[in-house]
């Protein structure tokens, strides 16, 4: 039995991931922006607990880490929450996972939601200063963050996952990938055994793929971490 935190668990892939973990007997802590979202999802009676906070707001993310730490050290944290467009793309898709990674007690496993669209992202990190980044940029950043954690924290298994284009609210009804396959890899990486590579993988439906070259570049990773530290005022340690 594993203790697993899932962000953005009120809808879509996050909800499916939390439900699958709970059905397998794991202790799930579900995150949502506010209590009404989880109550509406019908998830509260399936999980060990819930934490709330707006991932677009810096101080709420910091407070969220404090809420999460009350449950102890997690076996796995799945950074699922994300937005496709709007002014909060950088904050939700990149800064929040970074802040939680820096502030939470280091779990045994980390899973970051990426996207095949990250391959169209720009390796120019100016957006960390201006705050103006595309969805593709934000997913390149978080994919590189996952790889950087794998290098810096060898005791923690850190992976990025492309869930595919699935029919969630974000993906839309025309999405061609299977919703079940879209969350199974996250569940497996959080709780499975004999995963190879043990850390540093970029996954699509339980198979590794080659990410954007910058994501695996040590210099880009170091520049990204430095930029995230400067933007948030929080050191990765």
PDB file of C-alpha atoms in Angstrom:
ATOM      1  CA  UNK A   1       0.000   0.000   0.000  1.00  0.00           C
ATOM      2  CA  UNK A   2       1.419   3.375  -1.048  1.00  0.00           C
ATOM      3  CA  UNK A   3       0.648   6.909   0.092  1.00  0.00           C
ATOM      4  CA  UNK A   4       0.163   8.942  -3.091  1.00  0.00           C
ATOM      5  CA  UNK A   5      -0.613  12.606  -3.699  1.00  0.00           C
ATOM      6  CA  UNK A   6      -2.416  13.465  -6.941  1.00  0.00           C
ATOM      7  CA  UNK A   7      -2.767  17.116  -7.950  1.00  0.00           C
ATOM      8  CA  UNK A   8      -5.716  18.220 -10.043  1.00  0.00           C
ATOM      9  CA  UNK A   9      -7.740  15.208  -8.941  1.00  0.00           C
ATOM     10  CA  UNK A  10     -11.219  16.674  -9.391  1.00  0.00           C
ATOM     11  CA  UNK A  11     -11.577  16.006 -13.118  1.00  0.00           C
ATOM     12  CA  UNK A  12     -10.119  14.223 -16.125  1.00  0.00           C
ATOM     13  CA  UNK A  13      -6.887  12.311 -15.852  1.00  0.00           C
ATOM     14  CA  UNK A  14      -6.323  13.326 -12.244  1.00  0.00           C
ATOM     15  CA  UNK A  15      -9.698  11.965 -11.171  1.00  0.00           C
ATOM     16  CA  UNK A  16      -9.161   8.752 -13.143  1.00  0.00           C
ATOM     17  CA  UNK A  17      -5.698   8.352 -11.612  1.00  0.00           C
ATOM     18  CA  UNK A  18      -6.921   8.912  -8.053  1.00  0.00           C
ATOM     19  CA  UNK A  19      -9.822   6.492  -8.513  1.00  0.00           C
ATOM     20  CA  UNK A  20      -7.576   3.792  -9.976  1.00  0.00           C
ATOM     21  CA  UNK A  21      -5.063   4.123  -7.133  1.00  0.00           C
ATOM     22  CA  UNK A  22      -7.824   3.978  -4.509  1.00  0.00           C
ATOM     23  CA  UNK A  23      -9.392   0.951  -6.194  1.00  0.00           C
ATOM     24  CA  UNK A  24      -6.006  -0.795  -5.973  1.00  0.00           C
ATOM     25  CA  UNK A  25      -5.979  -0.231  -2.211  1.00  0.00           C
ATOM     26  CA  UNK A  26      -3.557   2.695  -2.021  1.00  0.00           C
ATOM     27  CA  UNK A  27      -3.921   5.667   0.304  1.00  0.00           C
ATOM     28  CA  UNK A  28      -4.640   8.654  -1.907  1.00  0.00           C
ATOM     29  CA  UNK A  29      -4.464  12.311  -0.960  1.00  0.00           C
ATOM     30  CA  UNK A  30      -6.394  14.228  -3.591  1.00  0.00           C
ATOM     31  CA  UNK A  31      -5.769  17.865  -4.433  1.00  0.00           C
ATOM     32  CA  UNK A  32      -8.312  20.265  -5.890  1.00  0.00           C
ATOM     33  CA  UNK A  33      -8.636  24.023  -6.157  1.00  0.00           C
ATOM     34  CA  UNK A  34     -11.472  24.077  -3.618  1.00  0.00           C
ATOM     35  CA  UNK A  35     -13.668  21.614  -1.657  1.00  0.00           C
ATOM     36  CA  UNK A  36     -16.683  21.926  -3.941  1.00  0.00           C
ATOM     37  CA  UNK A  37     -14.716  20.535  -6.882  1.00  0.00           C
ATOM     38  CA  UNK A  38     -13.836  17.305  -5.084  1.00  0.00           C
ATOM     39  CA  UNK A  39     -17.288  16.993  -3.576  1.00  0.00           C
ATOM     40  CA  UNK A  40     -18.755  17.265  -7.037  1.00  0.00           C
ATOM     41  CA  UNK A  41     -16.407  14.553  -8.307  1.00  0.00           C
ATOM     42  CA  UNK A  42     -17.687  12.032  -5.753  1.00  0.00           C
ATOM     43  CA  UNK A  43     -14.131  11.163  -4.777  1.00  0.00           C
ATOM     44  CA  UNK A  44     -13.997  12.044  -1.088  1.00  0.00           C
ATOM     45  CA  UNK A  45     -15.298   8.710   0.175  1.00  0.00           C
ATOM     46  CA  UNK A  46     -12.616   6.859  -1.811  1.00  0.00           C
ATOM     47  CA  UNK A  47      -9.491   8.668  -0.602  1.00  0.00           C
ATOM     48  CA  UNK A  48      -7.565   9.064   2.624  1.00  0.00           C
ATOM     49  CA  UNK A  49      -7.711  12.842   2.553  1.00  0.00           C
ATOM     50  CA  UNK A  50      -7.884  16.016   0.518  1.00  0.00           C
ATOM     51  CA  UNK A  51      -5.923  19.251   0.273  1.00  0.00           C
ATOM     52  CA  UNK A  52      -6.988  22.474  -1.388  1.00  0.00           C
ATOM     53  CA  UNK A  53      -5.271  25.373  -3.089  1.00  0.00           C
ATOM     54  CA  UNK A  54      -5.122  27.374  -6.297  1.00  0.00           C
ATOM     55  CA  UNK A  55      -1.965  26.318  -8.144  1.00  0.00           C
ATOM     56  CA  UNK A  56      -1.920  29.644  -9.980  1.00  0.00           C
ATOM     57  CA  UNK A  57      -1.273  31.492  -6.695  1.00  0.00           C
ATOM     58  CA  UNK A  58       2.253  31.318  -5.281  1.00  0.00           C
ATOM     59  CA  UNK A  59       1.330  31.565  -1.605  1.00  0.00           C
ATOM     60  CA  UNK A  60      -1.444  29.006  -1.943  1.00  0.00           C
ATOM     61  CA  UNK A  61       1.013  26.522  -3.450  1.00  0.00           C
ATOM     62  CA  UNK A  62       3.406  27.086  -0.569  1.00  0.00           C
ATOM     63  CA  UNK A  63       0.538  26.569   1.889  1.00  0.00           C
ATOM     64  CA  UNK A  64      -0.532  23.486  -0.052  1.00  0.00           C
ATOM     65  CA  UNK A  65       2.867  21.912   0.569  1.00  0.00           C
ATOM     66  CA  UNK A  66       2.304  22.441   4.282  1.00  0.00           C
ATOM     67  CA  UNK A  67      -1.091  20.749   4.086  1.00  0.00           C
ATOM     68  CA  UNK A  68       0.415  17.822   2.223  1.00  0.00           C
ATOM     69  CA  UNK A  69       3.264  17.349   4.667  1.00  0.00           C
ATOM     70  CA  UNK A  70       0.757  16.733   7.455  1.00  0.00           C
ATOM     71  CA  UNK A  71       0.197  13.301   5.896  1.00  0.00           C
ATOM     72  CA  UNK A  72       3.879  12.408   6.220  1.00  0.00           C
ATOM     73  CA  UNK A  73       6.347  11.492   3.522  1.00  0.00           C
ATOM     74  CA  UNK A  74       4.616  10.379   0.344  1.00  0.00           C
ATOM     75  CA  UNK A  75       5.623   7.264  -1.480  1.00  0.00           C
ATOM     76  CA  UNK A  76       4.706   9.029  -4.722  1.00  0.00           C
ATOM     77  CA  UNK A  77       3.569  12.444  -5.910  1.00  0.00           C
ATOM     78  CA  UNK A  78       1.825  12.720  -9.265  1.00  0.00           C
ATOM     79  CA  UNK A  79       1.956  16.271 -10.620  1.00  0.00           C
ATOM     80  CA  UNK A  80      -1.111  15.957 -12.821  1.00  0.00           C
ATOM     81  CA  UNK A  81      -2.745  19.406 -12.737  1.00  0.00           C
ATOM     82  CA  UNK A  82      -2.439  21.553 -15.831  1.00  0.00           C
ATOM     83  CA  UNK A  83      -4.056  24.235 -17.968  1.00  0.00           C
ATOM     84  CA  UNK A  84      -3.919  24.594 -21.733  1.00  0.00           C
ATOM     85  CA  UNK A  85      -4.254  28.335 -22.266  1.00  0.00           C
ATOM     86  CA  UNK A  86      -4.477  31.642 -20.443  1.00  0.00           C
ATOM     87  CA  UNK A  87      -2.319  33.651 -18.065  1.00  0.00           C
ATOM     88  CA  UNK A  88      -1.807  30.786 -15.593  1.00  0.00           C
ATOM     89  CA  UNK A  89      -0.023  28.337 -17.915  1.00  0.00           C
ATOM     90  CA  UNK A  90       3.439  28.923 -16.442  1.00  0.00           C
ATOM     91  CA  UNK A  91       2.218  29.041 -12.844  1.00  0.00           C
ATOM     92  CA  UNK A  92       0.120  25.878 -12.940  1.00  0.00           C
ATOM     93  CA  UNK A  93       2.102  23.721 -15.372  1.00  0.00           C
ATOM     94  CA  UNK A  94       5.647  24.522 -14.246  1.00  0.00           C
ATOM     95  CA  UNK A  95       5.964  26.718 -11.177  1.00  0.00           C
ATOM     96  CA  UNK A  96       3.532  24.770  -8.982  1.00  0.00           C
ATOM     97  CA  UNK A  97       5.221  21.387  -9.612  1.00  0.00           C
ATOM     98  CA  UNK A  98       8.582  23.015  -8.936  1.00  0.00           C
ATOM     99  CA  UNK A  99       7.451  24.652  -5.685  1.00  0.00           C
ATOM    100  CA  UNK A 100       5.846  21.464  -4.417  1.00  0.00           C
ATOM    101  CA  UNK A 101       8.942  19.472  -5.347  1.00  0.00           C
ATOM    102  CA  UNK A 102      11.137  21.920  -3.454  1.00  0.00           C
ATOM    103  CA  UNK A 103       8.896  22.210  -0.384  1.00  0.00           C
ATOM    104  CA  UNK A 104       7.572  18.680   0.153  1.00  0.00           C
ATOM    105  CA  UNK A 105       9.571  16.028   1.928  1.00  0.00           C
ATOM    106  CA  UNK A 106      11.214  14.163  -0.919  1.00  0.00           C
ATOM    107  CA  UNK A 107       9.001  11.228  -1.918  1.00  0.00           C
ATOM    108  CA  UNK A 108      10.252   7.908  -3.186  1.00  0.00           C
ATOM    109  CA  UNK A 109       8.740   8.566  -6.616  1.00  0.00           C
ATOM    110  CA  UNK A 110       7.812  11.626  -8.637  1.00  0.00           C
ATOM    111  CA  UNK A 111       5.639  11.640 -11.755  1.00  0.00           C
ATOM    112  CA  UNK A 112       5.265  14.815 -13.834  1.00  0.00           C
ATOM    113  CA  UNK A 113       2.612  15.158 -16.551  1.00  0.00           C
ATOM    114  CA  UNK A 114       4.129  16.258 -19.824  1.00  0.00           C
ATOM    115  CA  UNK A 115       2.714  16.241 -23.360  1.00  0.00           C
ATOM    116  CA  UNK A 116       3.911  15.309 -26.814  1.00  0.00           C
ATOM    117  CA  UNK A 117       3.464  19.021 -27.536  1.00  0.00           C
ATOM    118  CA  UNK A 118       6.532  19.745 -25.383  1.00  0.00           C
ATOM    119  CA  UNK A 119       8.644  18.889 -28.426  1.00  0.00           C
ATOM    120  CA  UNK A 120       7.458  22.165 -29.978  1.00  0.00           C
ATOM    121  CA  UNK A 121       8.470  24.139 -26.892  1.00  0.00           C
ATOM    122  CA  UNK A 122      11.201  26.759 -26.942  1.00  0.00           C
ATOM    123  CA  UNK A 123      14.436  26.214 -25.038  1.00  0.00           C
ATOM    124  CA  UNK A 124      14.675  29.987 -24.592  1.00  0.00           C
ATOM    125  CA  UNK A 125      13.987  30.511 -20.893  1.00  0.00           C
ATOM    126  CA  UNK A 126      13.084  34.185 -21.157  1.00  0.00           C
ATOM    127  CA  UNK A 127       9.489  33.243 -20.412  1.00  0.00           C
ATOM    128  CA  UNK A 128      10.464  32.465 -16.832  1.00  0.00           C
ATOM    129  CA  UNK A 129      11.154  36.170 -16.405  1.00  0.00           C
ATOM    130  CA  UNK A 130       8.275  37.591 -18.417  1.00  0.00           C
ATOM    131  CA  UNK A 131       5.723  34.944 -17.437  1.00  0.00           C
ATOM    132  CA  UNK A 132       4.606  34.681 -21.056  1.00  0.00           C
ATOM    133  CA  UNK A 133       5.013  31.072 -22.132  1.00  0.00           C
ATOM    134  CA  UNK A 134       3.056  28.715 -24.337  1.00  0.00           C
ATOM    135  CA  UNK A 135       1.613  25.415 -23.212  1.00  0.00           C
ATOM    136  CA  UNK A 136       4.384  23.751 -25.231  1.00  0.00           C
ATOM    137  CA  UNK A 137       7.062  25.745 -23.392  1.00  0.00           C
ATOM    138  CA  UNK A 138       5.570  24.927 -19.992  1.00  0.00           C
ATOM    139  CA  UNK A 139       5.578  21.212 -20.748  1.00  0.00           C
ATOM    140  CA  UNK A 140       9.175  21.336 -22.012  1.00  0.00           C
ATOM    141  CA  UNK A 141      10.136  22.980 -18.729  1.00  0.00           C
ATOM    142  CA  UNK A 142       8.395  20.374 -16.587  1.00  0.00           C
ATOM    143  CA  UNK A 143       9.841  17.526 -18.665  1.00  0.00           C
ATOM    144  CA  UNK A 144      13.318  18.935 -18.103  1.00  0.00           C
ATOM    145  CA  UNK A 145      12.512  19.382 -14.401  1.00  0.00           C
ATOM    146  CA  UNK A 146      11.672  15.690 -14.116  1.00  0.00           C
ATOM    147  CA  UNK A 147      14.975  14.771 -15.761  1.00  0.00           C
ATOM    148  CA  UNK A 148      16.890  17.207 -13.554  1.00  0.00           C
ATOM    149  CA  UNK A 149      15.411  15.680 -10.393  1.00  0.00           C
ATOM    150  CA  UNK A 150      16.383  12.230 -11.668  1.00  0.00           C
ATOM    151  CA  UNK A 151      19.998  13.429 -11.964  1.00  0.00           C
ATOM    152  CA  UNK A 152      20.118  15.400  -8.727  1.00  0.00           C
ATOM    153  CA  UNK A 153      18.219  12.991  -6.485  1.00  0.00           C
ATOM    154  CA  UNK A 154      19.229   9.441  -7.430  1.00  0.00           C
ATOM    155  CA  UNK A 155      17.369   7.988  -4.442  1.00  0.00           C
ATOM    156  CA  UNK A 156      14.085   9.257  -5.924  1.00  0.00           C
ATOM    157  CA  UNK A 157      12.586   7.800  -9.099  1.00  0.00           C
ATOM    158  CA  UNK A 158      11.541  10.771 -11.232  1.00  0.00           C
ATOM    159  CA  UNK A 159       9.696  10.409 -14.542  1.00  0.00           C
ATOM    160  CA  UNK A 160       7.739  12.469 -17.077  1.00  0.00           C
ATOM    161  CA  UNK A 161       4.649  11.084 -18.818  1.00  0.00           C
ATOM    162  CA  UNK A 162       2.878  11.938 -22.046  1.00  0.00           C
ATOM    163  CA  UNK A 163      -0.684  10.729 -21.367  1.00  0.00           C
ATOM    164  CA  UNK A 164      -1.700  11.145 -24.982  1.00  0.00           C
ATOM    165  CA  UNK A 165      -4.504  13.237 -26.454  1.00  0.00           C
ATOM    166  CA  UNK A 166      -7.374  12.009 -24.328  1.00  0.00           C
ATOM    167  CA  UNK A 167     -11.056  13.069 -24.202  1.00  0.00           C
ATOM    168  CA  UNK A 168     -10.975  15.156 -21.028  1.00  0.00           C
ATOM    169  CA  UNK A 169     -12.292  18.685 -20.626  1.00  0.00           C
ATOM    170  CA  UNK A 170      -8.862  19.907 -21.726  1.00  0.00           C
ATOM    171  CA  UNK A 171      -8.466  17.429 -24.572  1.00  0.00           C
ATOM    172  CA  UNK A 172     -11.974  17.877 -25.917  1.00  0.00           C
ATOM    173  CA  UNK A 173     -14.403  15.352 -27.409  1.00  0.00           C
ATOM    174  CA  UNK A 174     -12.361  14.907 -30.586  1.00  0.00           C
ATOM    175  CA  UNK A 175      -9.369  13.425 -28.765  1.00  0.00           C
ATOM    176  CA  UNK A 176      -8.193  10.153 -30.254  1.00  0.00           C
ATOM    177  CA  UNK A 177      -6.366   8.488 -27.346  1.00  0.00           C
ATOM    178  CA  UNK A 178      -7.934   6.213 -24.737  1.00  0.00           C
ATOM    179  CA  UNK A 179      -8.656   7.788 -21.341  1.00  0.00           C
ATOM    180  CA  UNK A 180      -7.832   4.570 -19.499  1.00  0.00           C
ATOM    181  CA  UNK A 181      -4.451   4.267 -21.188  1.00  0.00           C
ATOM    182  CA  UNK A 182      -3.957   7.963 -20.437  1.00  0.00           C
ATOM    183  CA  UNK A 183      -3.752   7.388 -16.681  1.00  0.00           C
ATOM    184  CA  UNK A 184      -2.467   3.802 -16.360  1.00  0.00           C
ATOM    185  CA  UNK A 185       1.185   4.788 -16.835  1.00  0.00           C
ATOM    186  CA  UNK A 186       1.009   7.276 -13.964  1.00  0.00           C
ATOM    187  CA  UNK A 187      -0.469   4.644 -11.650  1.00  0.00           C
ATOM    188  CA  UNK A 188       2.188   2.131 -12.701  1.00  0.00           C
ATOM    189  CA  UNK A 189       5.090   4.555 -12.233  1.00  0.00           C
ATOM    190  CA  UNK A 190       3.771   5.552  -8.803  1.00  0.00           C
ATOM    191  CA  UNK A 191       3.264   2.038  -7.457  1.00  0.00           C
ATOM    192  CA  UNK A 192       4.646  -0.610  -9.832  1.00  0.00           C
ATOM    193  CA  UNK A 193       7.685  -2.819  -9.498  1.00  0.00           C
ATOM    194  CA  UNK A 194      10.656  -3.555 -11.763  1.00  0.00           C
ATOM    195  CA  UNK A 195      10.305  -0.351 -13.774  1.00  0.00           C
ATOM    196  CA  UNK A 196      13.146   0.118 -16.238  1.00  0.00           C
ATOM    197  CA  UNK A 197      14.660   2.642 -16.396  1.00  0.00           C
ATOM    198  CA  UNK A 198      14.147   3.111 -12.663  1.00  0.00           C
ATOM    199  CA  UNK A 199      14.366   6.892 -13.035  1.00  0.00           C
ATOM    200  CA  UNK A 200      14.697   9.561 -15.687  1.00  0.00           C
ATOM    201  CA  UNK A 201      12.241   8.108 -18.202  1.00  0.00           C
ATOM    202  CA  UNK A 202       9.939   9.941 -20.586  1.00  0.00           C
ATOM    203  CA  UNK A 203       6.927   7.647 -21.035  1.00  0.00           C
ATOM    204  CA  UNK A 204       3.961   7.171 -23.318  1.00  0.00           C
ATOM    205  CA  UNK A 205       1.609   4.278 -22.519  1.00  0.00           C
ATOM    206  CA  UNK A 206       4.277   2.425 -20.493  1.00  0.00           C
ATOM    207  CA  UNK A 207       6.919   2.724 -23.208  1.00  0.00           C
ATOM    208  CA  UNK A 208       9.825   5.156 -23.135  1.00  0.00           C
ATOM    209  CA  UNK A 209      10.239   7.697 -25.899  1.00  0.00           C
ATOM    210  CA  UNK A 210      12.819  10.316 -26.774  1.00  0.00           C
ATOM    211  CA  UNK A 211      11.877  13.767 -25.441  1.00  0.00           C
ATOM    212  CA  UNK A 212      12.943  17.173 -26.721  1.00  0.00           C
ATOM    213  CA  UNK A 213      16.787  17.206 -26.697  1.00  0.00           C
ATOM    214  CA  UNK A 214      16.863  20.168 -24.293  1.00  0.00           C
ATOM    215  CA  UNK A 215      15.023  18.143 -21.645  1.00  0.00           C
ATOM    216  CA  UNK A 216      18.015  15.828 -21.301  1.00  0.00           C
ATOM    217  CA  UNK A 217      20.668  18.526 -21.631  1.00  0.00           C
ATOM    218  CA  UNK A 218      22.452  19.115 -18.316  1.00  0.00           C
ATOM    219  CA  UNK A 219      23.186  22.766 -19.124  1.00  0.00           C
ATOM    220  CA  UNK A 220      19.552  23.500 -19.959  1.00  0.00           C
ATOM    221  CA  UNK A 221      18.429  21.710 -16.805  1.00  0.00           C
ATOM    222  CA  UNK A 222      20.795  23.797 -14.674  1.00  0.00           C
ATOM    223  CA  UNK A 223      19.644  27.025 -16.332  1.00  0.00           C
ATOM    224  CA  UNK A 224      16.020  26.022 -15.843  1.00  0.00           C
ATOM    225  CA  UNK A 225      16.502  25.280 -12.150  1.00  0.00           C
ATOM    226  CA  UNK A 226      18.328  28.594 -11.667  1.00  0.00           C
ATOM    227  CA  UNK A 227      15.495  30.407 -13.457  1.00  0.00           C
ATOM    228  CA  UNK A 228      12.847  28.669 -11.372  1.00  0.00           C
ATOM    229  CA  UNK A 229      14.691  29.519  -8.170  1.00  0.00           C
ATOM    230  CA  UNK A 230      14.903  33.170  -9.241  1.00  0.00           C
ATOM    231  CA  UNK A 231      11.257  33.315 -10.283  1.00  0.00           C
ATOM    232  CA  UNK A 232       9.857  31.689  -7.130  1.00  0.00           C
ATOM    233  CA  UNK A 233      12.445  32.692  -4.520  1.00  0.00           C
ATOM    234  CA  UNK A 234      12.557  29.031  -3.500  1.00  0.00           C
ATOM    235  CA  UNK A 235      15.683  26.901  -3.737  1.00  0.00           C
ATOM    236  CA  UNK A 236      15.494  23.313  -4.849  1.00  0.00           C
ATOM    237  CA  UNK A 237      18.128  22.490  -2.248  1.00  0.00           C
TER     238      UNK A 237
END
